XYZ file of C-alpha atoms in Angstrom:
761
model
C -41.529 4.418 53.607
C -39.247 3.523 56.503
C -38.551 6.083 59.209
C -35.980 6.090 61.985
C -36.231 7.555 65.475
C -32.633 8.130 66.502
C -32.865 9.376 70.085
C -35.447 9.325 72.780
C -35.375 13.121 72.968
C -36.804 13.441 69.490
C -40.508 13.114 68.941
C -41.601 9.907 67.247
C -41.732 9.964 63.490
C -45.350 8.863 63.738
C -46.431 12.155 65.330
C -47.241 13.689 61.992
C -49.675 10.873 61.274
C -51.122 10.094 64.719
C -52.109 12.076 67.797
C -51.653 9.424 70.486
C -49.536 6.736 68.864
C -45.873 7.703 69.028
C -46.220 9.774 72.204
C -44.932 8.845 75.650
C -47.742 9.053 78.239
C -47.104 7.874 81.782
C -48.098 4.226 82.098
C -51.508 3.663 83.608
C -50.260 1.268 86.289
C -47.169 3.314 87.080
C -48.244 4.788 90.417
C -49.256 1.417 91.845
C -45.979 -0.132 90.720
C -43.674 2.520 92.155
C -45.589 2.886 95.432
C -45.759 -0.854 96.106
C -49.548 -1.013 95.967
C -49.565 -3.347 92.957
C -50.441 -6.877 94.106
C -48.301 -9.757 92.903
C -48.980 -13.460 93.310
C -47.224 -13.722 96.648
C -49.339 -10.857 98.013
C -52.553 -12.912 97.880
C -54.174 -13.280 101.297
C -57.407 -15.211 101.831
C -59.300 -16.082 105.002
C -58.198 -19.461 106.342
C -55.394 -19.767 103.802
C -52.840 -22.532 104.341
C -49.229 -22.492 103.144
C -47.774 -25.529 101.392
C -44.288 -26.892 100.768
C -42.995 -29.238 98.069
C -40.789 -32.332 98.263
C -38.360 -32.382 95.352
C -36.010 -35.027 94.045
C -32.345 -34.866 95.144
C -31.424 -36.996 92.120
C -31.234 -36.195 88.412
C -32.478 -39.613 87.270
C -34.063 -42.365 89.361
C -37.017 -44.719 89.607
C -39.354 -44.177 92.543
C -39.553 -47.580 94.248
C -41.780 -46.480 97.127
C -43.294 -43.307 98.565
C -44.472 -43.224 102.204
C -46.235 -40.075 103.451
C -47.641 -41.532 106.694
C -45.169 -39.794 109.024
C -45.830 -36.452 107.376
C -49.589 -36.888 107.627
C -49.275 -37.724 111.340
C -47.354 -34.544 112.196
C -49.532 -32.129 114.220
C -50.551 -29.142 112.135
C -50.446 -30.988 108.802
C -53.760 -30.655 106.949
C -53.166 -32.581 103.714
C -50.562 -34.296 101.548
C -50.704 -34.537 97.744
C -48.867 -36.971 95.461
C -49.228 -38.001 91.840
C -51.836 -40.542 92.975
C -54.176 -37.565 93.485
C -53.871 -36.489 89.847
C -56.227 -38.097 87.322
C -54.579 -40.102 84.560
C -53.659 -37.515 81.967
C -54.354 -38.166 78.328
C -51.631 -38.294 75.695
C -52.833 -35.012 74.228
C -50.894 -32.023 72.899
C -51.912 -28.638 74.303
C -50.898 -25.465 72.469
C -49.506 -22.959 74.966
C -49.265 -20.098 72.468
C -45.474 -20.051 72.609
C -44.689 -23.753 72.371
C -46.751 -26.842 73.093
C -46.789 -29.634 75.660
C -48.005 -33.210 75.985
C -50.474 -33.176 78.903
C -49.317 -36.589 80.098
C -45.785 -35.240 80.352
C -47.008 -32.013 81.956
C -48.870 -34.017 84.619
C -45.730 -36.010 85.335
C -43.750 -32.785 85.563
C -46.203 -31.306 88.076
C -45.879 -34.370 90.350
C -43.568 -37.242 89.397
C -45.339 -40.569 88.931
C -42.854 -43.429 88.836
C -39.587 -41.749 87.891
C -37.754 -38.499 88.593
C -36.012 -36.987 85.591
C -34.076 -34.055 87.046
C -32.909 -32.755 90.393
C -35.760 -30.640 91.760
C -38.513 -32.751 90.143
C -41.649 -32.327 92.293
C -42.768 -35.496 94.117
C -45.209 -34.531 96.890
C -46.651 -31.461 98.613
C -47.822 -30.749 102.154
C -50.313 -28.119 103.357
C -50.070 -27.211 107.022
C -50.983 -24.565 109.568
C -47.728 -22.719 108.891
C -44.886 -23.010 106.421
C -42.439 -24.321 109.011
C -44.655 -27.283 109.812
C -45.156 -27.913 106.101
C -41.398 -27.900 105.500
C -40.790 -30.196 108.482
C -43.433 -32.594 107.193
C -41.820 -32.664 103.755
C -38.665 -33.916 105.442
C -40.622 -36.801 106.965
C -41.769 -38.186 103.598
C -39.824 -41.358 102.846
C -38.862 -42.105 99.260
C -36.863 -45.085 98.068
C -35.075 -44.605 94.770
C -33.299 -46.791 92.256
C -30.627 -44.503 90.895
C -30.166 -44.339 87.123
C -27.332 -42.724 85.151
C -28.152 -39.154 84.114
C -27.543 -37.819 80.605
C -26.755 -34.138 80.746
C -26.070 -32.843 77.247
C -27.651 -33.150 73.862
C -24.880 -34.990 72.045
C -24.572 -37.666 74.761
C -28.358 -38.091 74.796
C -28.423 -38.713 71.036
C -26.007 -41.650 71.214
C -27.449 -45.092 70.477
C -26.335 -46.458 73.855
C -27.434 -43.442 75.921
C -29.550 -44.033 79.050
C -33.225 -43.612 78.080
C -35.371 -41.149 79.977
C -38.734 -42.474 78.792
C -40.290 -45.768 77.799
C -42.774 -44.145 75.437
C -40.656 -41.863 73.226
C -39.809 -42.979 69.718
C -38.453 -40.474 67.251
C -41.020 -38.754 65.086
C -38.804 -38.560 62.014
C -40.361 -36.258 59.413
C -43.820 -37.538 60.350
C -42.886 -41.217 60.596
C -42.506 -42.913 63.984
C -39.300 -44.903 64.451
C -39.299 -48.469 65.790
C -36.803 -47.990 68.607
C -37.068 -46.018 71.848
C -34.880 -42.935 71.807
C -34.092 -39.677 73.564
C -34.632 -37.942 70.222
C -38.299 -36.990 70.310
C -38.545 -35.291 66.927
C -36.559 -34.709 63.750
C -37.694 -31.919 61.424
C -36.248 -30.838 58.093
C -36.737 -27.851 55.788
C -35.260 -27.641 52.294
C -35.164 -25.075 49.508
C -33.495 -25.156 46.089
C -30.543 -27.364 45.152
C -28.087 -27.492 48.049
C -25.355 -29.380 46.171
C -25.429 -26.954 43.246
C -25.423 -24.006 45.632
C -22.241 -25.108 47.358
C -20.648 -25.936 44.005
C -21.217 -22.315 42.971
C -19.526 -20.952 46.092
C -16.029 -19.497 46.010
C -15.751 -19.610 49.806
C -17.354 -22.074 52.211
C -17.260 -21.840 56.007
C -18.433 -24.704 58.221
C -18.356 -24.516 62.041
C -19.861 -26.175 65.135
C -21.279 -24.196 68.057
C -22.366 -25.035 71.598
C -24.661 -23.019 73.844
C -25.385 -23.593 77.529
C -28.702 -23.875 79.337
C -29.730 -20.434 80.635
C -32.619 -19.113 82.723
C -34.962 -16.229 81.977
C -33.915 -14.549 85.212
C -37.258 -13.089 86.283
C -37.178 -11.584 89.781
C -40.546 -12.861 91.052
C -40.645 -16.615 91.800
C -43.518 -18.827 90.666
C -46.597 -18.782 92.875
C -50.181 -19.995 93.025
C -53.042 -19.702 95.467
C -55.999 -22.039 94.908
C -59.481 -22.371 96.334
C -61.455 -25.476 95.373
C -64.883 -24.352 96.495
C -67.584 -26.640 97.822
C -69.620 -25.991 94.666
C -66.874 -27.563 92.557
C -65.502 -24.314 91.153
C -61.763 -23.673 91.358
C -60.242 -20.198 91.557
C -56.523 -19.691 91.014
C -54.679 -16.468 91.865
C -51.257 -16.483 90.221
C -48.617 -14.608 88.268
C -48.854 -15.970 84.761
C -48.235 -14.937 81.194
C -51.541 -16.418 80.105
C -54.611 -16.812 82.267
C -56.509 -18.820 79.662
C -53.518 -21.052 79.031
C -53.129 -21.619 82.783
C -56.856 -22.327 83.017
C -56.683 -24.916 80.245
C -53.651 -26.683 81.692
C -55.106 -26.758 85.206
C -58.507 -28.002 84.022
C -56.978 -30.710 81.834
C -54.640 -31.948 84.569
C -57.459 -32.060 87.162
C -59.943 -33.488 84.636
C -62.557 -30.790 85.220
C -64.359 -28.607 82.656
C -62.615 -25.330 81.881
C -65.792 -23.553 82.984
C -65.078 -24.767 86.531
C -61.691 -23.036 86.643
C -61.209 -19.299 86.993
C -57.708 -17.823 86.840
C -57.219 -14.377 88.352
C -54.082 -12.682 87.030
C -51.905 -10.928 89.563
C -49.175 -8.509 88.572
C -46.202 -10.377 87.157
C -42.615 -9.734 88.126
C -41.101 -10.862 84.846
C -41.627 -13.977 82.784
C -39.972 -13.755 79.349
C -41.639 -17.070 78.408
C -40.920 -18.860 81.680
C -44.361 -18.303 83.203
C -46.513 -20.026 80.616
C -46.427 -23.645 81.779
C -48.081 -24.450 85.115
C -46.177 -26.010 87.981
C -48.077 -25.200 91.183
C -51.799 -24.529 90.449
C -52.961 -28.175 90.120
C -51.133 -29.161 93.301
C -52.468 -26.194 95.271
C -55.969 -27.027 94.011
C -55.706 -30.668 95.148
C -54.567 -29.575 98.609
C -57.406 -27.050 98.753
C -59.958 -29.734 97.887
C -58.576 -32.000 100.594
C -58.549 -29.301 103.280
C -61.584 -27.261 102.273
C -59.429 -24.138 102.568
C -57.429 -21.961 100.179
C -53.820 -23.090 99.774
C -50.838 -20.997 98.703
C -47.592 -22.277 97.207
C -44.483 -20.175 96.609
C -41.223 -21.343 95.062
C -37.806 -20.560 96.485
C -35.166 -19.173 94.163
C -33.400 -22.545 94.075
C -36.697 -24.212 93.135
C -37.106 -21.734 90.287
C -33.671 -22.553 88.896
C -33.801 -26.313 89.389
C -37.453 -27.063 88.657
C -38.845 -24.556 86.146
C -38.192 -24.183 82.464
C -34.963 -22.547 81.347
C -34.138 -22.402 77.674
C -32.293 -25.061 75.715
C -28.652 -25.826 75.616
C -27.772 -26.718 72.041
C -25.254 -27.951 69.513
C -25.468 -26.320 66.088
C -23.495 -26.850 62.904
C -23.709 -24.260 60.154
C -22.201 -24.482 56.686
C -22.502 -21.499 54.373
C -21.108 -20.659 50.962
C -20.803 -17.401 49.049
C -19.405 -16.383 45.684
C -16.702 -13.812 45.028
C -19.353 -11.121 44.553
C -20.460 -11.629 48.118
C -23.729 -13.385 47.371
C -24.822 -16.328 49.498
C -25.137 -19.393 47.292
C -26.096 -22.063 49.853
C -26.545 -22.622 53.575
C -27.033 -25.733 55.679
C -27.764 -26.037 59.401
C -27.940 -28.948 61.848
C -29.581 -28.009 65.137
C -29.882 -30.271 68.194
C -31.694 -28.637 71.114
C -32.114 -29.922 74.657
C -35.765 -30.244 75.624
C -35.001 -30.991 79.258
C -36.838 -33.919 80.803
C -39.795 -33.862 78.395
C -40.098 -33.134 74.663
C -40.767 -29.581 73.578
C -37.570 -27.648 72.927
C -37.775 -24.567 70.679
C -35.829 -26.275 67.895
C -38.701 -25.683 65.473
C -38.484 -21.933 66.009
C -34.699 -22.107 65.792
C -34.992 -23.848 62.428
C -37.373 -21.139 61.223
C -35.039 -18.338 62.282
C -31.563 -19.706 61.589
C -31.252 -18.262 58.053
C -34.245 -15.912 58.095
C -32.231 -12.702 57.918
C -30.928 -13.585 54.468
C -32.000 -14.485 50.961
C -30.714 -18.059 50.833
C -31.403 -19.536 47.369
C -30.403 -23.076 48.345
C -30.777 -24.240 51.896
C -31.427 -27.097 54.259
C -32.155 -27.143 57.988
C -32.316 -30.267 60.146
C -33.614 -29.942 63.710
C -33.662 -32.410 66.607
C -35.673 -32.207 69.829
C -33.758 -34.201 72.463
C -34.592 -35.033 76.101
C -31.943 -34.800 78.833
C -31.982 -34.929 82.654
C -32.623 -31.235 83.163
C -35.854 -29.301 83.845
C -38.308 -29.270 80.940
C -37.435 -26.228 78.844
C -39.737 -23.279 78.421
C -39.820 -20.329 76.083
C -37.271 -17.571 76.594
C -37.641 -14.442 74.464
C -37.431 -15.521 70.798
C -37.022 -19.134 71.923
C -34.482 -20.976 69.809
C -33.497 -17.962 67.725
C -30.584 -16.718 69.840
C -28.833 -20.099 69.664
C -29.291 -20.185 65.897
C -28.178 -16.590 65.306
C -25.008 -17.134 67.337
C -24.001 -19.785 64.818
C -25.150 -18.116 61.595
C -23.929 -14.604 62.355
C -20.501 -15.850 63.428
C -20.175 -17.772 60.151
C -21.333 -14.678 58.235
C -18.547 -12.671 59.862
C -15.959 -15.283 58.901
C -17.267 -15.385 55.326
C -16.899 -11.611 55.094
C -13.348 -11.868 56.410
C -12.346 -14.509 53.851
C -13.987 -12.577 51.020
C -12.537 -9.278 52.290
C -16.014 -7.738 52.297
C -17.612 -5.185 54.603
C -20.044 -7.047 56.940
C -22.534 -4.188 56.615
C -22.611 -4.276 52.828
C -22.675 -8.076 52.825
C -25.805 -8.025 54.989
C -27.489 -5.375 52.853
C -26.711 -7.274 49.640
C -28.044 -10.564 51.034
C -30.812 -9.251 53.260
C -34.261 -10.753 53.410
C -36.828 -8.443 51.880
C -40.344 -8.456 50.502
C -40.925 -11.486 48.281
C -38.022 -13.582 49.619
C -38.965 -17.097 50.675
C -37.433 -18.439 53.866
C -35.876 -21.893 53.833
C -38.780 -23.123 55.981
C -41.346 -21.893 53.456
C -43.035 -18.555 54.275
C -42.592 -15.609 51.919
C -41.770 -12.265 53.499
C -44.179 -9.347 53.174
C -42.789 -5.818 53.610
C -40.047 -6.099 56.247
C -37.225 -3.932 57.570
C -34.067 -6.043 57.678
C -32.191 -3.789 55.257
C -33.334 -0.680 57.095
C -31.945 -1.914 60.429
C -28.532 -2.570 58.871
C -28.573 0.839 57.202
C -29.531 2.444 60.522
C -26.439 0.923 62.148
C -24.262 1.920 59.185
C -25.457 5.500 59.460
C -25.207 5.664 63.250
C -22.758 7.873 65.100
C -21.456 4.726 66.802
C -20.498 3.058 63.527
C -19.035 6.277 62.135
C -16.776 6.727 65.187
C -13.432 4.890 64.902
C -12.590 2.435 67.691
C -9.072 2.792 69.026
C -7.029 0.961 71.621
C -5.254 -2.344 72.092
C -7.356 -5.492 72.475
C -10.465 -3.602 71.505
C -12.846 -4.816 68.850
C -16.150 -4.072 67.156
C -18.718 -6.621 66.099
C -22.143 -6.657 64.563
C -24.909 -9.190 64.099
C -28.515 -9.330 62.941
C -31.474 -11.307 64.224
C -35.058 -12.219 63.392
C -38.243 -13.310 65.137
C -41.341 -14.211 63.180
C -43.850 -12.915 65.785
C -47.307 -14.406 66.215
C -50.874 -13.173 66.144
C -53.268 -15.583 67.900
C -56.569 -14.674 69.559
C -57.415 -11.660 71.696
C -60.529 -9.997 73.067
C -61.150 -6.476 74.360
C -64.195 -4.681 75.680
C -64.602 -0.959 76.263
C -67.377 0.908 78.101
C -68.024 4.602 77.446
C -68.589 6.558 80.636
C -70.798 9.628 80.798
C -67.806 11.860 81.555
C -66.110 10.928 78.300
C -63.649 8.424 79.685
C -63.517 4.813 78.563
C -63.096 1.730 80.770
C -61.110 -0.867 78.825
C -60.916 -4.484 79.948
C -58.695 -7.087 78.298
C -57.140 -10.449 79.016
C -53.466 -9.958 78.167
C -51.375 -10.006 81.319
C -49.060 -6.999 81.307
C -45.329 -7.655 81.438
C -43.835 -4.879 79.329
C -46.296 -1.996 79.468
C -48.963 -3.509 77.227
C -51.799 -1.863 79.190
C -50.587 1.464 77.879
C -49.901 0.232 74.340
C -53.377 -1.252 74.016
C -55.086 1.755 75.610
C -53.217 4.074 73.244
C -54.494 2.233 70.179
C -58.059 2.468 71.470
C -57.538 6.163 72.259
C -56.062 6.830 68.812
C -59.050 5.210 67.133
C -61.529 7.207 69.192
C -59.545 10.438 68.958
C -59.258 10.877 72.721
C -56.311 11.188 75.087
C -54.514 8.072 76.303
C -55.160 9.254 79.865
C -58.928 9.081 79.190
C -58.728 5.319 78.797
C -58.607 3.252 82.003
C -57.298 -0.235 81.167
C -57.772 -3.281 83.407
C -56.517 -6.827 82.961
C -59.267 -9.163 84.163
C -59.812 -12.835 84.994
C -60.905 -15.622 82.681
C -64.586 -15.279 83.626
C -64.678 -11.573 82.788
C -63.382 -11.371 79.218
C -63.420 -13.472 76.072
C -60.642 -15.898 75.263
C -57.224 -14.296 74.970
C -54.016 -16.130 74.162
C -50.767 -15.973 76.076
C -48.627 -12.887 76.570
C -45.692 -14.107 74.516
C -44.361 -14.349 70.989
C -44.449 -10.543 70.671
C -48.178 -10.709 70.035
C -49.937 -8.503 72.594
C -49.483 -4.979 71.227
C -50.177 -6.404 67.773
C -53.164 -8.702 68.428
C -54.783 -7.338 71.595
C -54.171 -3.875 70.186
C -56.111 -4.977 67.119
C -58.957 -6.177 69.347
C -58.977 -2.779 71.072
C -59.045 -1.089 67.656
C -62.101 -3.163 66.719
C -63.763 -2.324 70.045
C -63.180 1.355 69.326
C -64.657 1.022 65.829
C -67.682 -0.652 67.422
C -68.022 2.337 69.761
C -67.771 4.728 66.825
C -70.685 2.971 65.123
C -72.838 3.088 68.239
C -72.117 6.768 68.847
C -73.089 7.542 65.261
C -76.409 5.767 65.849
C -77.025 7.795 69.030
C -76.243 11.039 67.213
C -78.663 10.081 64.443
C -81.442 9.709 67.009
C -80.598 13.008 68.683
C -80.395 14.879 65.373
C -83.231 12.894 63.822
C -81.309 12.246 60.624
C -80.094 9.337 58.509
C -77.136 7.374 59.925
C -75.538 7.425 56.468
C -75.181 11.217 56.716
C -73.103 11.045 59.898
C -69.396 10.343 60.198
C -66.851 9.946 62.985
C -63.777 12.163 62.519
C -60.991 13.431 64.772
C -62.644 12.361 68.008
C -66.065 13.754 67.143
C -69.376 12.757 65.589
C -70.017 14.976 62.582
C -73.410 15.379 60.939
C -75.119 17.484 58.270
C -75.420 21.251 58.466
C -72.299 21.577 60.617
C -73.684 19.540 63.475
C -70.957 18.146 65.715
C -70.563 16.366 69.024
C -67.158 15.964 70.627
C -66.518 12.570 72.202
C -67.218 13.931 75.673
C -70.428 15.574 74.496
C -71.828 12.490 72.779
C -70.735 10.328 75.732
C -72.841 12.488 78.038
C -75.849 12.323 75.702
C -75.631 8.727 74.510
C -77.473 6.998 77.341
C -80.374 9.431 77.120
C -81.378 7.907 73.783
C -80.319 4.286 74.129
C -78.564 1.563 76.058
C -75.037 1.934 77.452
C -72.328 2.121 74.816
C -70.072 -0.925 75.096
C -67.650 -1.724 72.323
C -66.413 -5.250 71.754
C -63.547 -6.523 69.679
C -62.241 -10.016 69.014
C -59.234 -10.568 66.784
C -57.286 -13.457 65.330
C -54.882 -11.608 63.018
C -52.818 -13.705 60.641
C -50.104 -11.260 59.512
C -47.804 -10.411 62.431
C -45.165 -9.408 59.900
C -41.966 -10.564 61.581
C -39.266 -8.268 62.883
C -35.528 -7.751 62.476
C -32.772 -6.130 64.485
C -29.125 -5.350 63.873
C -26.691 -4.675 66.730
C -23.248 -3.123 67.015
C -20.958 -3.593 70.028
C -17.488 -2.462 71.054
C -15.540 -4.554 73.568
C -12.202 -4.667 75.300
C -10.653 -8.025 76.221
C -8.304 -8.456 79.180
C -5.857 -11.031 77.834
C -4.586 -11.851 81.341
C -8.005 -12.851 82.703
C -10.219 -13.370 79.644
C -12.739 -10.816 80.904
C -14.732 -9.035 78.189
C -15.768 -5.469 78.956
C -18.483 -3.836 76.873
C -17.537 -0.295 75.910
C -20.478 0.700 73.751
C -23.638 -0.919 72.409
C -26.185 0.209 69.799
C -29.253 -1.729 68.729
C -31.425 -0.900 65.721
C -34.792 -2.625 65.368
C -37.825 -2.454 63.121
C -40.852 -1.855 65.348
C -43.283 -1.357 62.467
C -44.923 1.539 64.254
C -43.694 2.455 67.726
C -46.898 2.832 69.733
C -45.105 4.038 72.881
C -41.462 4.696 71.912
C -40.214 4.633 75.510
C -41.525 1.099 75.965
C -40.027 0.032 72.640
C -36.674 1.375 73.816
C -37.092 -0.418 77.122
C -37.892 -3.712 75.424
C -34.828 -3.385 73.193
C -32.549 -2.475 76.086
C -33.865 -5.266 78.303
C -33.504 -7.880 75.585
C -29.971 -6.739 74.810
C -28.951 -7.035 78.447
C -30.342 -10.561 78.645
C -28.542 -11.457 75.433
C -25.305 -10.057 76.847
C -25.717 -12.191 79.966
C -26.332 -15.257 77.803
C -23.315 -14.402 75.675
C -20.756 -13.648 78.389
C -21.633 -15.292 81.692
C -24.913 -17.125 82.161
C -25.068 -20.929 82.248
C -26.473 -23.811 84.267
C -23.455 -25.527 85.764
C -24.005 -29.219 86.601
C -21.732 -31.733 88.284
C -21.408 -35.334 87.085
C -24.386 -36.386 89.234
C -26.711 -33.909 87.569
C -26.777 -31.431 90.443
C -26.927 -27.764 89.514
C -24.114 -26.062 91.423
C -25.107 -22.432 90.865
C -28.832 -22.271 91.613
C -28.799 -18.873 93.341
C -28.354 -15.348 92.071
C -25.080 -15.215 93.992
C -23.663 -17.908 91.722
C -25.725 -17.614 88.537
C -23.953 -14.655 86.978
C -26.358 -12.136 85.460
C -25.157 -8.717 84.266
C -25.884 -5.711 86.456
C -25.749 -1.995 85.751
C -22.090 -2.066 86.796
C -21.298 -4.399 83.893
C -22.928 -2.375 81.141
C -22.820 0.938 79.335
C -25.979 2.726 78.233
C -27.673 0.641 75.538
C -28.355 3.066 72.691
C -31.431 2.319 70.618
C -32.485 3.205 67.096
C -36.161 2.602 66.372
C -36.742 1.800 62.710
C -40.335 2.016 61.520
C -41.293 -0.034 58.484
C -45.064 -0.335 59.029
C -46.468 -3.850 59.035
C -49.088 -4.046 56.267
C -50.926 -6.661 58.322
C -52.007 -4.282 61.094
C -54.213 -1.163 61.041
C -51.462 0.870 62.726
C -48.492 -0.999 61.255
C -47.487 -2.659 64.531
C -44.774 -5.305 64.759
C -44.003 -7.052 68.039
C -40.723 -5.865 69.550
C -40.091 -7.962 72.660
C -38.328 -10.979 71.165
C -35.817 -9.721 68.612
C -33.460 -7.805 70.955
C -32.129 -10.954 72.626
C -31.198 -12.612 69.332
C -28.092 -10.731 68.011
C -26.047 -10.009 71.197
C -24.036 -13.258 71.607
C -23.024 -13.271 67.945
C -22.210 -9.554 67.948
C -20.030 -10.105 71.022
C -18.287 -13.091 69.444
C -17.501 -11.044 66.347
C -16.217 -8.164 68.489
C -13.997 -10.523 70.499
C -12.504 -11.805 67.250
C -11.891 -8.248 66.086
C -10.173 -7.511 69.398
C -7.879 -10.542 69.804
C -8.217 -12.628 66.621
C -9.893 -15.599 68.324
C -13.196 -17.104 67.181
C -15.437 -18.196 70.044
C -17.808 -21.084 69.266
C -19.204 -21.794 72.719
C -21.530 -19.876 75.044
C -21.077 -18.353 77.475
C -17.868 -16.631 76.461
C -16.943 -16.307 80.123
C -13.476 -15.289 81.312
C -12.235 -18.879 81.838
C -13.320 -19.913 78.348
C -11.897 -16.841 76.654
C -8.648 -17.206 78.601
C -8.459 -20.881 77.634
C -8.645 -19.911 73.960
C -6.051 -17.164 74.440
C -3.619 -19.600 76.068
C -4.171 -22.103 73.260
C -2.919 -19.487 70.795
C 0.257 -18.726 72.764
């Protein structure tokens, strides 16, 4: 049965069922974070460490005719120079990064350009020197001769038959068949369900619209960094801020052509990532420079480097056609999605195609998706990658359908909502999910029930979906004699996952969350663990911790059997205690103190590869006011309802929802990469790249809906991705309600809104 936690002052609805899960303990790493003792990638200091600087392309598209590093190498204080000639030839092999994939040949070329630069900021060479000023001076002495080529900067231009080609090895993979001609279209995918023609024939109203979204950045505060030591014994250690130590290890090993066992990645604290810190940019280069100098080498990106040379998310063009009958039932839906991949294939168009109609029961549907290269940085994941673009299109069309049919958007969503047993257009069948419950939570909210008054004010709503992933995780827990437990795991912590994982272990053992001491460790110290991304960590690494706790339970039962000299089958583990015959009982602290007197140390291990992440839905409601003289959109009130399955730590669930909403608002109203006709980004600083601040926003109210995921022992669903999906569409619908203008392009910034207002006058 679904439950709803309406305010953060209320206790979680799970408190009746659990003792730890649903409470709000102080996060285990909180003191270090607020006192500044936590060590991030840029804080790494090693004896003899050298700084390094990178030479980057000033052009968006050019052939490298020659590269001369002799003057840089001759500069006093320079210790080594690295170019693509120092990288082994990479194989044409696809590596799964956990949240997206990459061709290693393309990744190698992205790390250091070989014979062509494909975007402004493309890395070409690096210099390690005695200090950063010498390194930067030496970079300026490297001579590069270019043959300039015309850049192609948006997806529709890149798809034209006569468009400049970025690669001489890309031919469209069209539904599994390779085309004959070179193209900027790397891949075409298609999903179909039912009879599309019959579905549209049955519709009483059909709406078809085209949408455009801009390239946007994840906006993490901490820049990319890497410190590498290539030791004399051939082992490489990398200290870095990353969303996946094992993923970073694999990429680095593959690009340097060394066994993964020779690479150790040490995770530092991470100052935000949101998908942008999965691919490697600096570690292989820092490692090469370390090998050449025999000393550790550190590389740090500037903010401009982060914008111009790391993976934002895709700009896109999307066409959605949807039909419904007079009863308000969707009869058919069709989508055409073209996503920019940046300089190398790998846009999130596949995920966009999975999510575009996922909120609804679409009996007849078709989705075509295109992965297209352009002269921008190679895209990376960004919180529900691909889904926000798709939802902007679908949810805006839904709103227009409701208007034409004179139907309440809330009731329309409830009547057409995805639910258990519904098959998505891309194939999977939903288990128990909470789409309907999130819409009902908004309908029943105080926000929705309060009338909105005032001129040029409007209210809009939208829903969103993310399928979530499981993947592999490992956890290990050691019982200490004082009754505490030392937990080690391999999921780098971005959103409070240390606490969420520790709480699941504590719940299983029946001890306090504060009695678990969690540590995120390096790749040599724990079993393989996939990336922190895809809303998988609390679900999958939490499952591994649950299994480790069950392992501990079994071992403690065995110890008690020896102490009591009785059959193991007569002993049970209940409510944080070992319980035996004749009223015998050991609390966890008591058995922890006794355990090592009758056996080896108690160490629980858990490895998980769960296959039922469940998927998650959210529905948002926003009130806006539009200034018709400037086009500025002011947000008056915002409420987000989301199905968390089971909220392990409700405060962190609320924080994830609020953070995702804010990022979605930025994407919807202001954020965009702005390029000139030469392919130069003109707003690559936080002064010019307009992200929302606290002055731009009201309090984001949250409603936690709990429809437990049947595929997890505690009902967990990932929560980090969904909140970014509905905001742009909800804002677009609110703008229409306020001034009667449909916005079909992101961002809906003041100049664009004003342009549409003036068109209507």
